[in-house]
Coordinates of C-alpha atoms and ligand atoms in Angstrom, one line a residue:
M1 CA 62.8 97.2 143.1
A2 CA 62.4 93.9 141.4
S3 CA 60.5 93.9 138.1
S4 CA 57.8 91.3 137.3
T5 CA 60.0 90.0 134.4
Q6 CA 63.1 89.4 136.6
G7 CA 64.6 86.0 135.9
Q8 CA 62.1 85.4 133.1
V9 CA 62.7 85.1 129.3
I10 CA 61.2 88.2 127.8
T11 CA 59.7 88.1 124.3
C12 CA 59.8 91.4 122.6
K13 CA 60.2 93.0 119.2
A14 CA 63.7 93.4 117.6
A15 CA 65.0 94.1 114.1
V16 CA 67.0 91.1 113.1
A17 CA 69.7 91.2 110.4
Y18 CA 69.6 87.7 109.0
E19 CA 71.9 88.3 106.1
A20 CA 74.3 91.0 105.0
N21 CA 72.7 93.6 102.8
K22 CA 69.2 92.2 103.2
P23 CA 66.3 94.1 104.9
L24 CA 66.1 93.8 108.7
V25 CA 63.2 91.7 109.9
V26 CA 61.2 93.1 112.8
E27 CA 59.9 90.1 114.7
D28 CA 59.5 88.5 118.1
V29 CA 62.8 87.6 119.8
Q30 CA 63.4 85.9 123.1
V31 CA 65.8 87.7 125.5
A32 CA 67.2 85.5 128.2
P33 CA 67.7 86.8 131.8
P34 CA 71.0 88.4 132.6
Q35 CA 73.7 86.0 134.0
A36 CA 76.4 86.9 136.5
G37 CA 77.9 90.3 135.6
E38 CA 75.2 91.1 133.1
V39 CA 72.5 93.7 132.8
R40 CA 69.2 93.5 130.9
I41 CA 68.0 96.9 129.7
K42 CA 64.7 98.1 128.3
I43 CA 65.8 100.2 125.3
L44 CA 63.6 103.3 124.9
S45 CA 65.6 105.2 122.3
T46 CA 68.1 104.1 119.8
A47 CA 69.8 105.8 116.9
L48 CA 71.3 104.6 113.6
C49 CA 75.1 105.0 113.2
H50 CA 77.2 104.4 110.1
T51 CA 78.9 101.4 111.9
D52 CA 75.5 99.6 111.9
Y53 CA 75.2 100.2 108.2
Y54 CA 78.8 99.1 107.7
T55 CA 78.3 95.8 109.4
W56 CA 74.9 95.3 107.8
S57 CA 76.5 95.9 104.3
G58 CA 78.7 92.8 104.8
K59 CA 82.0 94.8 104.6
D60 CA 82.8 94.4 108.3
P61 CA 85.2 91.5 108.7
E62 CA 83.9 90.9 112.2
G63 CA 80.3 91.0 111.1
L64 CA 78.3 87.9 112.1
F65 CA 74.8 87.0 111.0
P66 CA 72.1 86.6 112.1
C67 CA 72.5 89.4 114.6
I68 CA 70.7 92.4 116.2
L69 CA 72.5 95.6 115.3
G70 CA 72.4 98.9 117.1
H71 CA 74.9 100.5 119.5
E72 CA 73.7 104.1 120.2
A73 CA 70.9 104.0 122.7
A74 CA 69.5 104.7 126.1
G75 CA 67.1 102.9 128.3
I76 CA 66.2 101.7 131.8
V77 CA 67.6 98.7 133.6
E78 CA 65.0 95.9 133.9
S79 CA 67.1 93.4 135.9
V80 CA 70.7 92.6 136.8
G81 CA 72.6 89.4 137.2
E82 CA 74.5 88.1 140.2
G83 CA 77.3 90.3 141.4
V84 CA 76.2 93.5 139.6
T85 CA 76.5 96.4 142.0
D86 CA 77.0 99.5 139.8
V87 CA 73.5 99.6 138.5
Q88 CA 70.1 98.4 139.7
P89 CA 66.6 98.0 138.2
G90 CA 65.1 101.3 137.3
D91 CA 68.4 103.1 136.7
H92 CA 68.6 105.1 133.5
V93 CA 71.6 104.0 131.5
I94 CA 73.5 104.2 128.2
P95 CA 74.9 100.9 126.9
C96 CA 78.6 101.3 125.9
Y97 CA 80.1 99.3 123.1
Q98 CA 83.5 100.2 124.6
A99 CA 83.6 98.7 128.1
E100 CA 85.4 100.1 131.1
C101 CA 86.2 97.6 133.8
K102 CA 88.6 100.0 135.6
N103 CA 90.8 97.0 136.4
C104 CA 92.6 95.7 133.3
K105 CA 95.9 96.6 131.9
M106 CA 94.3 98.9 129.3
C107 CA 92.0 100.7 131.8
N108 CA 94.9 101.2 134.2
S109 CA 97.3 102.5 131.5
G110 CA 95.8 106.0 131.6
K111 CA 96.6 106.2 127.9
T112 CA 93.7 104.4 126.3
N113 CA 90.1 103.5 126.9
L114 CA 90.3 100.3 124.9
C115 CA 89.3 98.0 127.8
G116 CA 90.0 94.4 127.0
K117 CA 87.9 92.6 129.6
V118 CA 85.0 91.6 127.5
R119 CA 86.3 92.3 124.0
G120 CA 87.0 88.6 123.3
A121 CA 83.3 87.9 123.7
T122 CA 81.7 91.1 122.2
G123 CA 83.9 90.7 119.1
V124 CA 82.3 87.4 118.4
G125 CA 78.7 88.2 119.3
V126 CA 78.4 86.4 122.6
M127 CA 78.4 87.0 126.4
M128 CA 81.6 86.3 128.3
S129 CA 80.3 84.1 131.1
D130 CA 79.2 81.2 128.9
R131 CA 80.2 82.3 125.4
K132 CA 76.5 82.2 124.4
S133 CA 74.0 84.7 123.1
R134 CA 71.0 85.9 125.2
F135 CA 68.9 86.4 122.0
S136 CA 67.1 83.7 120.2
V137 CA 64.2 83.3 117.7
N138 CA 62.3 80.1 118.2
G139 CA 65.3 78.5 119.9
K140 CA 67.8 79.6 117.2
P141 CA 70.5 81.9 118.6
I142 CA 71.0 85.4 117.3
Y143 CA 74.4 87.0 117.7
H144 CA 74.9 90.2 119.8
F145 CA 76.5 93.1 118.0
M146 CA 79.2 95.3 119.6
G147 CA 78.1 94.1 123.0
T148 CA 75.0 96.3 122.8
S149 CA 72.4 95.2 120.2
T150 CA 70.1 98.1 120.8
F151 CA 67.7 97.4 117.8
S152 CA 65.7 95.4 120.3
Q153 CA 63.1 96.4 122.9
Y154 CA 65.3 94.6 125.5
T155 CA 69.0 93.8 125.4
V156 CA 71.6 92.2 127.6
V157 CA 75.0 93.7 128.1
H158 CA 78.0 93.2 130.3
D159 CA 78.0 95.3 133.5
V160 CA 81.2 96.9 132.5
S161 CA 79.4 98.2 129.3
V162 CA 76.8 100.3 131.1
A163 CA 76.9 103.9 132.1
K164 CA 74.4 105.2 134.6
I165 CA 73.0 108.6 133.8
N166 CA 70.8 111.3 135.4
P167 CA 67.2 110.1 135.2
Q168 CA 66.2 113.7 134.2
A169 CA 68.1 113.4 131.0
P170 CA 65.9 113.0 127.9
L171 CA 66.7 109.5 126.6
D172 CA 65.8 110.3 123.0
K173 CA 68.7 112.9 123.0
V174 CA 71.3 111.4 125.3
C175 CA 71.2 108.1 123.4
L176 CA 73.6 109.9 121.0
L177 CA 76.2 109.8 123.8
G178 CA 76.5 106.1 123.1
C179 CA 78.6 106.7 120.1
G180 CA 78.5 109.9 118.0
V181 CA 79.0 112.5 120.6
S182 CA 81.5 110.5 122.7
T183 CA 83.5 109.7 119.6
V184 CA 83.9 113.4 118.8
L185 CA 84.8 114.2 122.4
E186 CA 87.4 111.5 122.3
Q187 CA 89.0 113.0 119.3
Y188 CA 89.1 116.3 121.1
G189 CA 90.6 114.6 124.2
I190 CA 93.4 113.1 122.0
L191 CA 94.1 116.6 120.7
Q192 CA 94.3 117.9 124.2
R193 CA 96.7 115.2 125.2
L194 CA 98.8 115.9 122.2
K195 CA 99.0 119.5 123.2
Q196 CA 100.1 118.5 126.7
V197 CA 102.9 116.3 125.2
Q198 CA 104.0 119.2 123.0
L199 CA 104.1 121.5 126.0
L200 CA 106.2 119.0 128.0
L201 CA 108.6 118.7 125.1
F202 CA 108.8 122.4 124.8
L203 CA 109.6 122.8 128.5
G204 CA 112.2 120.0 128.1
L205 CA 113.9 121.7 125.2
A206 CA 113.8 125.1 127.0
Q207 CA 115.6 123.4 130.0
L208 CA 118.3 122.1 127.7
D209 CA 119.0 125.6 126.6
L210 CA 120.1 124.5 123.2
Q211 CA 122.2 127.0 121.3
L212 CA 120.4 125.7 118.3
L213 CA 117.2 127.3 119.3
R214 CA 118.6 130.7 120.1
G215 CA 117.7 133.2 117.4
Q216 CA 115.9 130.7 115.4
N217 CA 112.4 131.2 114.2
Q218 CA 109.3 129.3 115.4
L219 CA 109.4 127.0 112.3
V220 CA 112.6 125.4 113.5
L221 CA 111.1 125.0 117.0
L222 CA 108.0 123.4 115.7
G223 CA 110.0 121.2 113.5
L224 CA 112.0 120.0 116.5
L225 CA 108.8 119.4 118.4
A226 CA 107.4 117.3 115.6
L227 CA 110.7 115.3 115.4
T228 CA 110.6 114.6 119.1
L229 CA 107.3 112.8 118.6
M230 CA 109.2 110.0 116.9
P231 CA 111.4 107.7 119.1
R232 CA 114.4 107.9 116.7
S233 CA 114.3 111.7 117.1
L234 CA 114.7 111.4 120.8
M235 CA 118.2 109.9 120.0
L236 CA 118.9 113.0 117.9
L237 CA 117.8 115.2 120.8
R238 CA 120.1 113.4 123.2
T239 CA 123.0 114.0 120.7
L240 CA 122.1 117.7 120.4
E241 CA 121.9 117.9 124.2
S242 CA 125.4 116.4 124.6
Q243 CA 126.8 118.7 122.0
S244 CA 125.3 121.8 123.6
L245 CA 126.7 121.2 127.0
Ligands
ZN301 ZN1 78.6 104.4 116.1
ZN302 ZN1 89.3 97.3 131.5

């Protein structure tokens, strides 16, 4: 369903950070329509994360001013640019500062979620298609922040930076999935993967039937497992393997 604002510049309220360490200024900003591969979202809930504070403080080497901070939010798609098929107007979504294009080297690696498709643009506060911002105040551009800029009633993000969610989900709560909750889950996922690596190493060692392990206590075993996490230790293991055969 097309919205009445589709294709139009929207004027709305946003909290603009004009300078580091200076109070944000809530004022009218102009939000340009989404270009190809972009999504304009009506932000209904946003949270404050320490990373917003960090950039605002001036300590972030990537921090650019003036900008619109905010990266932990939820909202409803207002309109989409050409070629966007994953979401449509009316969808409930969470903007994601970490994109997932499902097509780049990083996305295909299965080892990381650090998608590189739009990072070159989001890292310098612009959109990828034309290297420009969609925000302005009286014609003066305002930088995007983390590819999300959710301290605004409307924002524009890349389509690979949007996650569609269940419309029943309460936006004032699920907005936390945009950073805090997912960051904790990611740490848990890393731990899980580390456990899997350790299990594989254990099975590998068991297969080698190293005399060294026989009759030794668990500390020795754990020490070997820790050593195997380092490439140089793999050489050691190969040596041990050859000696045990
Ligand atoms: Zn955060
Ligand atoms: Zn990617």
